[in-house]
Amino acid sequence: LANYSDGLSDLDLGAYTGEFLQRDSIAGFVAVRPQQSFHMVQAEDDGTVTALSPLSTSDAWVNGGFFCLRQAVFDHIREGEELVEEPFARLAAGRRLWSKRHFGFWAAMDTFKDKINFDRMEARGDCPWKVWDKRAGAPAGNP
């Protein structure tokens, strides 16, 4: 197992790794819905916008940074490469890369704004990532 360590999730690691081990994949990652406040833009060649929609409501999925890897993954990483770029592209081409769509809680702490949001959630007692504490996901005042 590996992760980017800047994300929090309520992902069930036991179920995730169990499902990965049932597959013939060399590597796997958790796919999540993007949480950023960006908007997807559709435009014509001249720049005329034809549609604008929140990225978070699109059908897009992104790499959530939680990985299951078999030892064989090192056979696919060449000198100077990072895991997700060329090695994952080769594994995908060979149908040996798997993704698990996670519909539960996931959020990254990439910015100071993200930290403030996590601090506010913590102050409310709304911490769905604290899977070891059954009360953590309930807002303050709820049993």
PDB file of C-alpha atoms in Angstrom:
ATOM      1  CA  LEU A   1       0.000   0.000   0.000  1.00  0.00           C
ATOM      2  CA  ALA A   2       1.086   3.555  -0.680  1.00  0.00           C
ATOM      3  CA  ASN A   3      -0.553   6.955  -0.694  1.00  0.00           C
ATOM      4  CA  TYR A   4       0.147  10.584  -1.429  1.00  0.00           C
ATOM      5  CA  SER A   5      -0.480  11.346   2.277  1.00  0.00           C
ATOM      6  CA  ASP A   6      -2.282  14.627   1.630  1.00  0.00           C
ATOM      7  CA  GLY A   7      -5.753  13.116   1.396  1.00  0.00           C
ATOM      8  CA  LEU A   8      -8.289  12.014   3.959  1.00  0.00           C
ATOM      9  CA  SER A   9     -10.907   9.366   3.261  1.00  0.00           C
ATOM     10  CA  ASP A  10     -13.318   6.933   4.840  1.00  0.00           C
ATOM     11  CA  LEU A  11     -12.073   4.236   2.429  1.00  0.00           C
ATOM     12  CA  ASP A  12     -12.341   0.702   3.808  1.00  0.00           C
ATOM     13  CA  LEU A  13      -8.737  -0.426   3.284  1.00  0.00           C
ATOM     14  CA  GLY A  14      -9.557  -4.068   4.028  1.00  0.00           C
ATOM     15  CA  ALA A  15     -12.230  -4.243   1.342  1.00  0.00           C
ATOM     16  CA  TYR A  16     -10.092  -2.243  -1.083  1.00  0.00           C
ATOM     17  CA  THR A  17      -7.013  -4.446  -0.741  1.00  0.00           C
ATOM     18  CA  GLY A  18      -9.158  -7.584  -0.750  1.00  0.00           C
ATOM     19  CA  GLU A  19     -10.746  -6.610  -4.050  1.00  0.00           C
ATOM     20  CA  PHE A  20      -7.353  -5.719  -5.520  1.00  0.00           C
ATOM     21  CA  LEU A  21      -5.893  -9.091  -4.549  1.00  0.00           C
ATOM     22  CA  GLN A  22      -8.726 -10.857  -6.406  1.00  0.00           C
ATOM     23  CA  ARG A  23      -7.580  -9.243  -9.658  1.00  0.00           C
ATOM     24  CA  ASP A  24      -4.731  -9.877 -12.055  1.00  0.00           C
ATOM     25  CA  SER A  25      -3.688  -6.230 -11.861  1.00  0.00           C
ATOM     26  CA  ILE A  26      -0.157  -5.152 -10.990  1.00  0.00           C
ATOM     27  CA  ALA A  27      -1.264  -1.778  -9.626  1.00  0.00           C
ATOM     28  CA  GLY A  28      -4.465  -0.161  -8.506  1.00  0.00           C
ATOM     29  CA  PHE A  29      -5.626   3.192  -7.211  1.00  0.00           C
ATOM     30  CA  VAL A  30      -8.731   4.741  -5.734  1.00  0.00           C
ATOM     31  CA  ALA A  31     -10.677   6.907  -8.176  1.00  0.00           C
ATOM     32  CA  VAL A  32     -12.669   9.765  -6.642  1.00  0.00           C
ATOM     33  CA  ARG A  33     -14.828  12.630  -7.823  1.00  0.00           C
ATOM     34  CA  PRO A  34     -12.876  15.896  -8.083  1.00  0.00           C
ATOM     35  CA  GLN A  35     -13.702  18.294  -5.261  1.00  0.00           C
ATOM     36  CA  GLN A  36     -12.174  21.469  -6.678  1.00  0.00           C
ATOM     37  CA  SER A  37     -14.375  24.460  -7.373  1.00  0.00           C
ATOM     38  CA  PHE A  38     -13.208  24.618 -11.010  1.00  0.00           C
ATOM     39  CA  HIS A  39     -15.680  24.645 -13.876  1.00  0.00           C
ATOM     40  CA  MET A  40     -15.448  22.574 -17.040  1.00  0.00           C
ATOM     41  CA  VAL A  41     -15.636  24.682 -20.180  1.00  0.00           C
ATOM     42  CA  GLN A  42     -16.852  23.595 -23.583  1.00  0.00           C
ATOM     43  CA  ALA A  43     -15.998  26.044 -26.323  1.00  0.00           C
ATOM     44  CA  GLU A  44     -15.910  26.278 -30.069  1.00  0.00           C
ATOM     45  CA  ASP A  45     -12.620  26.766 -31.931  1.00  0.00           C
ATOM     46  CA  ASP A  46     -13.114  30.548 -31.916  1.00  0.00           C
ATOM     47  CA  GLY A  47     -13.484  30.561 -28.119  1.00  0.00           C
ATOM     48  CA  THR A  48     -17.253  30.928 -27.946  1.00  0.00           C
ATOM     49  CA  VAL A  49     -18.344  29.121 -24.785  1.00  0.00           C
ATOM     50  CA  THR A  50     -21.166  26.650 -25.352  1.00  0.00           C
ATOM     51  CA  ALA A  51     -21.346  25.172 -21.851  1.00  0.00           C
ATOM     52  CA  LEU A  52     -19.963  25.721 -18.371  1.00  0.00           C
ATOM     53  CA  SER A  53     -20.459  23.219 -15.538  1.00  0.00           C
ATOM     54  CA  PRO A  54     -18.901  22.516 -12.138  1.00  0.00           C
ATOM     55  CA  LEU A  55     -16.148  19.907 -12.346  1.00  0.00           C
ATOM     56  CA  SER A  56     -17.493  18.293  -9.164  1.00  0.00           C
ATOM     57  CA  THR A  57     -20.778  17.442 -10.907  1.00  0.00           C
ATOM     58  CA  SER A  58     -19.154  16.065 -14.064  1.00  0.00           C
ATOM     59  CA  ASP A  59     -18.651  12.410 -14.882  1.00  0.00           C
ATOM     60  CA  ALA A  60     -14.916  12.876 -14.290  1.00  0.00           C
ATOM     61  CA  TRP A  61     -12.932  10.712 -11.869  1.00  0.00           C
ATOM     62  CA  VAL A  62      -9.431  11.501 -10.604  1.00  0.00           C
ATOM     63  CA  ASN A  63      -6.654   9.551  -8.952  1.00  0.00           C
ATOM     64  CA  GLY A  64      -7.316   9.811  -5.207  1.00  0.00           C
ATOM     65  CA  GLY A  65      -3.751   8.875  -4.251  1.00  0.00           C
ATOM     66  CA  PHE A  66      -4.402   5.581  -2.435  1.00  0.00           C
ATOM     67  CA  PHE A  67      -2.533   2.729  -4.148  1.00  0.00           C
ATOM     68  CA  CYS A  68      -2.294  -1.064  -4.036  1.00  0.00           C
ATOM     69  CA  LEU A  69       0.887  -2.286  -5.714  1.00  0.00           C
ATOM     70  CA  ARG A  70       2.374  -5.695  -6.376  1.00  0.00           C
ATOM     71  CA  GLN A  71       6.153  -6.129  -6.339  1.00  0.00           C
ATOM     72  CA  ALA A  72       6.023  -6.487 -10.140  1.00  0.00           C
ATOM     73  CA  VAL A  73       5.225  -2.766 -10.415  1.00  0.00           C
ATOM     74  CA  PHE A  74       8.977  -2.113 -10.145  1.00  0.00           C
ATOM     75  CA  ASP A  75       9.477  -3.995 -13.430  1.00  0.00           C
ATOM     76  CA  HIS A  76       7.422  -1.267 -15.112  1.00  0.00           C
ATOM     77  CA  ILE A  77       9.173   1.803 -13.699  1.00  0.00           C
ATOM     78  CA  ARG A  78      12.174   2.991 -15.691  1.00  0.00           C
ATOM     79  CA  GLU A  79      14.905   5.258 -14.410  1.00  0.00           C
ATOM     80  CA  GLY A  80      13.705   8.834 -13.976  1.00  0.00           C
ATOM     81  CA  GLU A  81      10.003   7.981 -14.231  1.00  0.00           C
ATOM     82  CA  GLU A  82       7.298   8.635 -11.699  1.00  0.00           C
ATOM     83  CA  LEU A  83       4.720   5.957 -10.969  1.00  0.00           C
ATOM     84  CA  VAL A  84       1.570   7.540 -12.341  1.00  0.00           C
ATOM     85  CA  GLU A  85       2.816   8.856 -15.673  1.00  0.00           C
ATOM     86  CA  GLU A  86       4.608   6.380 -17.930  1.00  0.00           C
ATOM     87  CA  PRO A  87       4.427   3.189 -15.799  1.00  0.00           C
ATOM     88  CA  PHE A  88       0.674   3.482 -15.257  1.00  0.00           C
ATOM     89  CA  ALA A  89       0.206   4.258 -18.964  1.00  0.00           C
ATOM     90  CA  ARG A  90       2.060   1.029 -19.832  1.00  0.00           C
ATOM     91  CA  LEU A  91       0.084  -0.961 -17.272  1.00  0.00           C
ATOM     92  CA  ALA A  92      -3.186   0.470 -18.601  1.00  0.00           C
ATOM     93  CA  ALA A  93      -2.196  -0.431 -22.172  1.00  0.00           C
ATOM     94  CA  GLY A  94      -1.570  -3.991 -20.985  1.00  0.00           C
ATOM     95  CA  ARG A  95      -4.832  -4.024 -18.984  1.00  0.00           C
ATOM     96  CA  ARG A  96      -2.923  -4.531 -15.710  1.00  0.00           C
ATOM     97  CA  LEU A  97      -4.010  -1.293 -13.990  1.00  0.00           C
ATOM     98  CA  TRP A  98      -7.181  -1.199 -11.887  1.00  0.00           C
ATOM     99  CA  SER A  99      -9.139   1.611 -10.276  1.00  0.00           C
ATOM    100  CA  LYS A 100     -11.688   1.385  -7.501  1.00  0.00           C
ATOM    101  CA  ARG A 101     -14.366   4.062  -7.627  1.00  0.00           C
ATOM    102  CA  HIS A 102     -14.908   5.408  -4.126  1.00  0.00           C
ATOM    103  CA  PHE A 103     -18.231   7.118  -3.520  1.00  0.00           C
ATOM    104  CA  GLY A 104     -17.575   7.884   0.136  1.00  0.00           C
ATOM    105  CA  PHE A 105     -15.707  10.738   1.740  1.00  0.00           C
ATOM    106  CA  TRP A 106     -12.445  11.887   0.153  1.00  0.00           C
ATOM    107  CA  ALA A 107     -10.728  15.255   0.261  1.00  0.00           C
ATOM    108  CA  ALA A 108      -7.162  16.457  -0.219  1.00  0.00           C
ATOM    109  CA  MET A 109      -5.301  19.036   1.812  1.00  0.00           C
ATOM    110  CA  ASP A 110      -3.432  20.841  -0.951  1.00  0.00           C
ATOM    111  CA  THR A 111      -3.979  24.422   0.156  1.00  0.00           C
ATOM    112  CA  PHE A 112      -4.321  26.516   3.289  1.00  0.00           C
ATOM    113  CA  LYS A 113      -8.026  26.814   2.449  1.00  0.00           C
ATOM    114  CA  ASP A 114      -8.276  23.006   2.597  1.00  0.00           C
ATOM    115  CA  LYS A 115      -6.640  22.994   6.036  1.00  0.00           C
ATOM    116  CA  ILE A 116      -9.105  25.594   7.289  1.00  0.00           C
ATOM    117  CA  ASN A 117     -12.000  23.484   5.999  1.00  0.00           C
ATOM    118  CA  PHE A 118     -10.647  20.389   7.781  1.00  0.00           C
ATOM    119  CA  ASP A 119     -10.156  22.405  10.980  1.00  0.00           C
ATOM    120  CA  ARG A 120     -13.768  23.599  10.789  1.00  0.00           C
ATOM    121  CA  MET A 121     -15.003  20.061  10.235  1.00  0.00           C
ATOM    122  CA  GLU A 122     -12.962  18.898  13.219  1.00  0.00           C
ATOM    123  CA  ALA A 123     -14.408  21.679  15.395  1.00  0.00           C
ATOM    124  CA  ARG A 124     -17.935  20.538  14.456  1.00  0.00           C
ATOM    125  CA  GLY A 125     -17.052  16.915  15.164  1.00  0.00           C
ATOM    126  CA  ASP A 126     -17.727  16.112  11.499  1.00  0.00           C
ATOM    127  CA  CYS A 127     -14.749  13.868  10.707  1.00  0.00           C
ATOM    128  CA  PRO A 128     -15.794  11.029   8.367  1.00  0.00           C
ATOM    129  CA  TRP A 129     -12.131  10.120   7.785  1.00  0.00           C
ATOM    130  CA  LYS A 130     -11.810   8.990  11.424  1.00  0.00           C
ATOM    131  CA  VAL A 131     -13.057   5.500  10.641  1.00  0.00           C
ATOM    132  CA  TRP A 132     -11.602   4.236  13.940  1.00  0.00           C
ATOM    133  CA  ASP A 133     -14.027   6.491  15.848  1.00  0.00           C
ATOM    134  CA  LYS A 134     -17.661   5.678  15.014  1.00  0.00           C
ATOM    135  CA  ARG A 135     -18.814   9.015  16.482  1.00  0.00           C
ATOM    136  CA  ALA A 136     -16.374  11.076  14.392  1.00  0.00           C
ATOM    137  CA  GLY A 137     -18.554  11.215  11.272  1.00  0.00           C
ATOM    138  CA  ALA A 138     -21.562  12.584  13.165  1.00  0.00           C
ATOM    139  CA  PRO A 139     -21.825  16.364  13.528  1.00  0.00           C
ATOM    140  CA  ALA A 140     -21.609  17.685  17.112  1.00  0.00           C
ATOM    141  CA  GLY A 141     -24.760  17.080  19.103  1.00  0.00           C
ATOM    142  CA  ASN A 142     -25.578  13.737  17.441  1.00  0.00           C
ATOM    143  CA  PRO A 143     -24.939  10.476  19.285  1.00  0.00           C
TER     144      PRO A 143
END
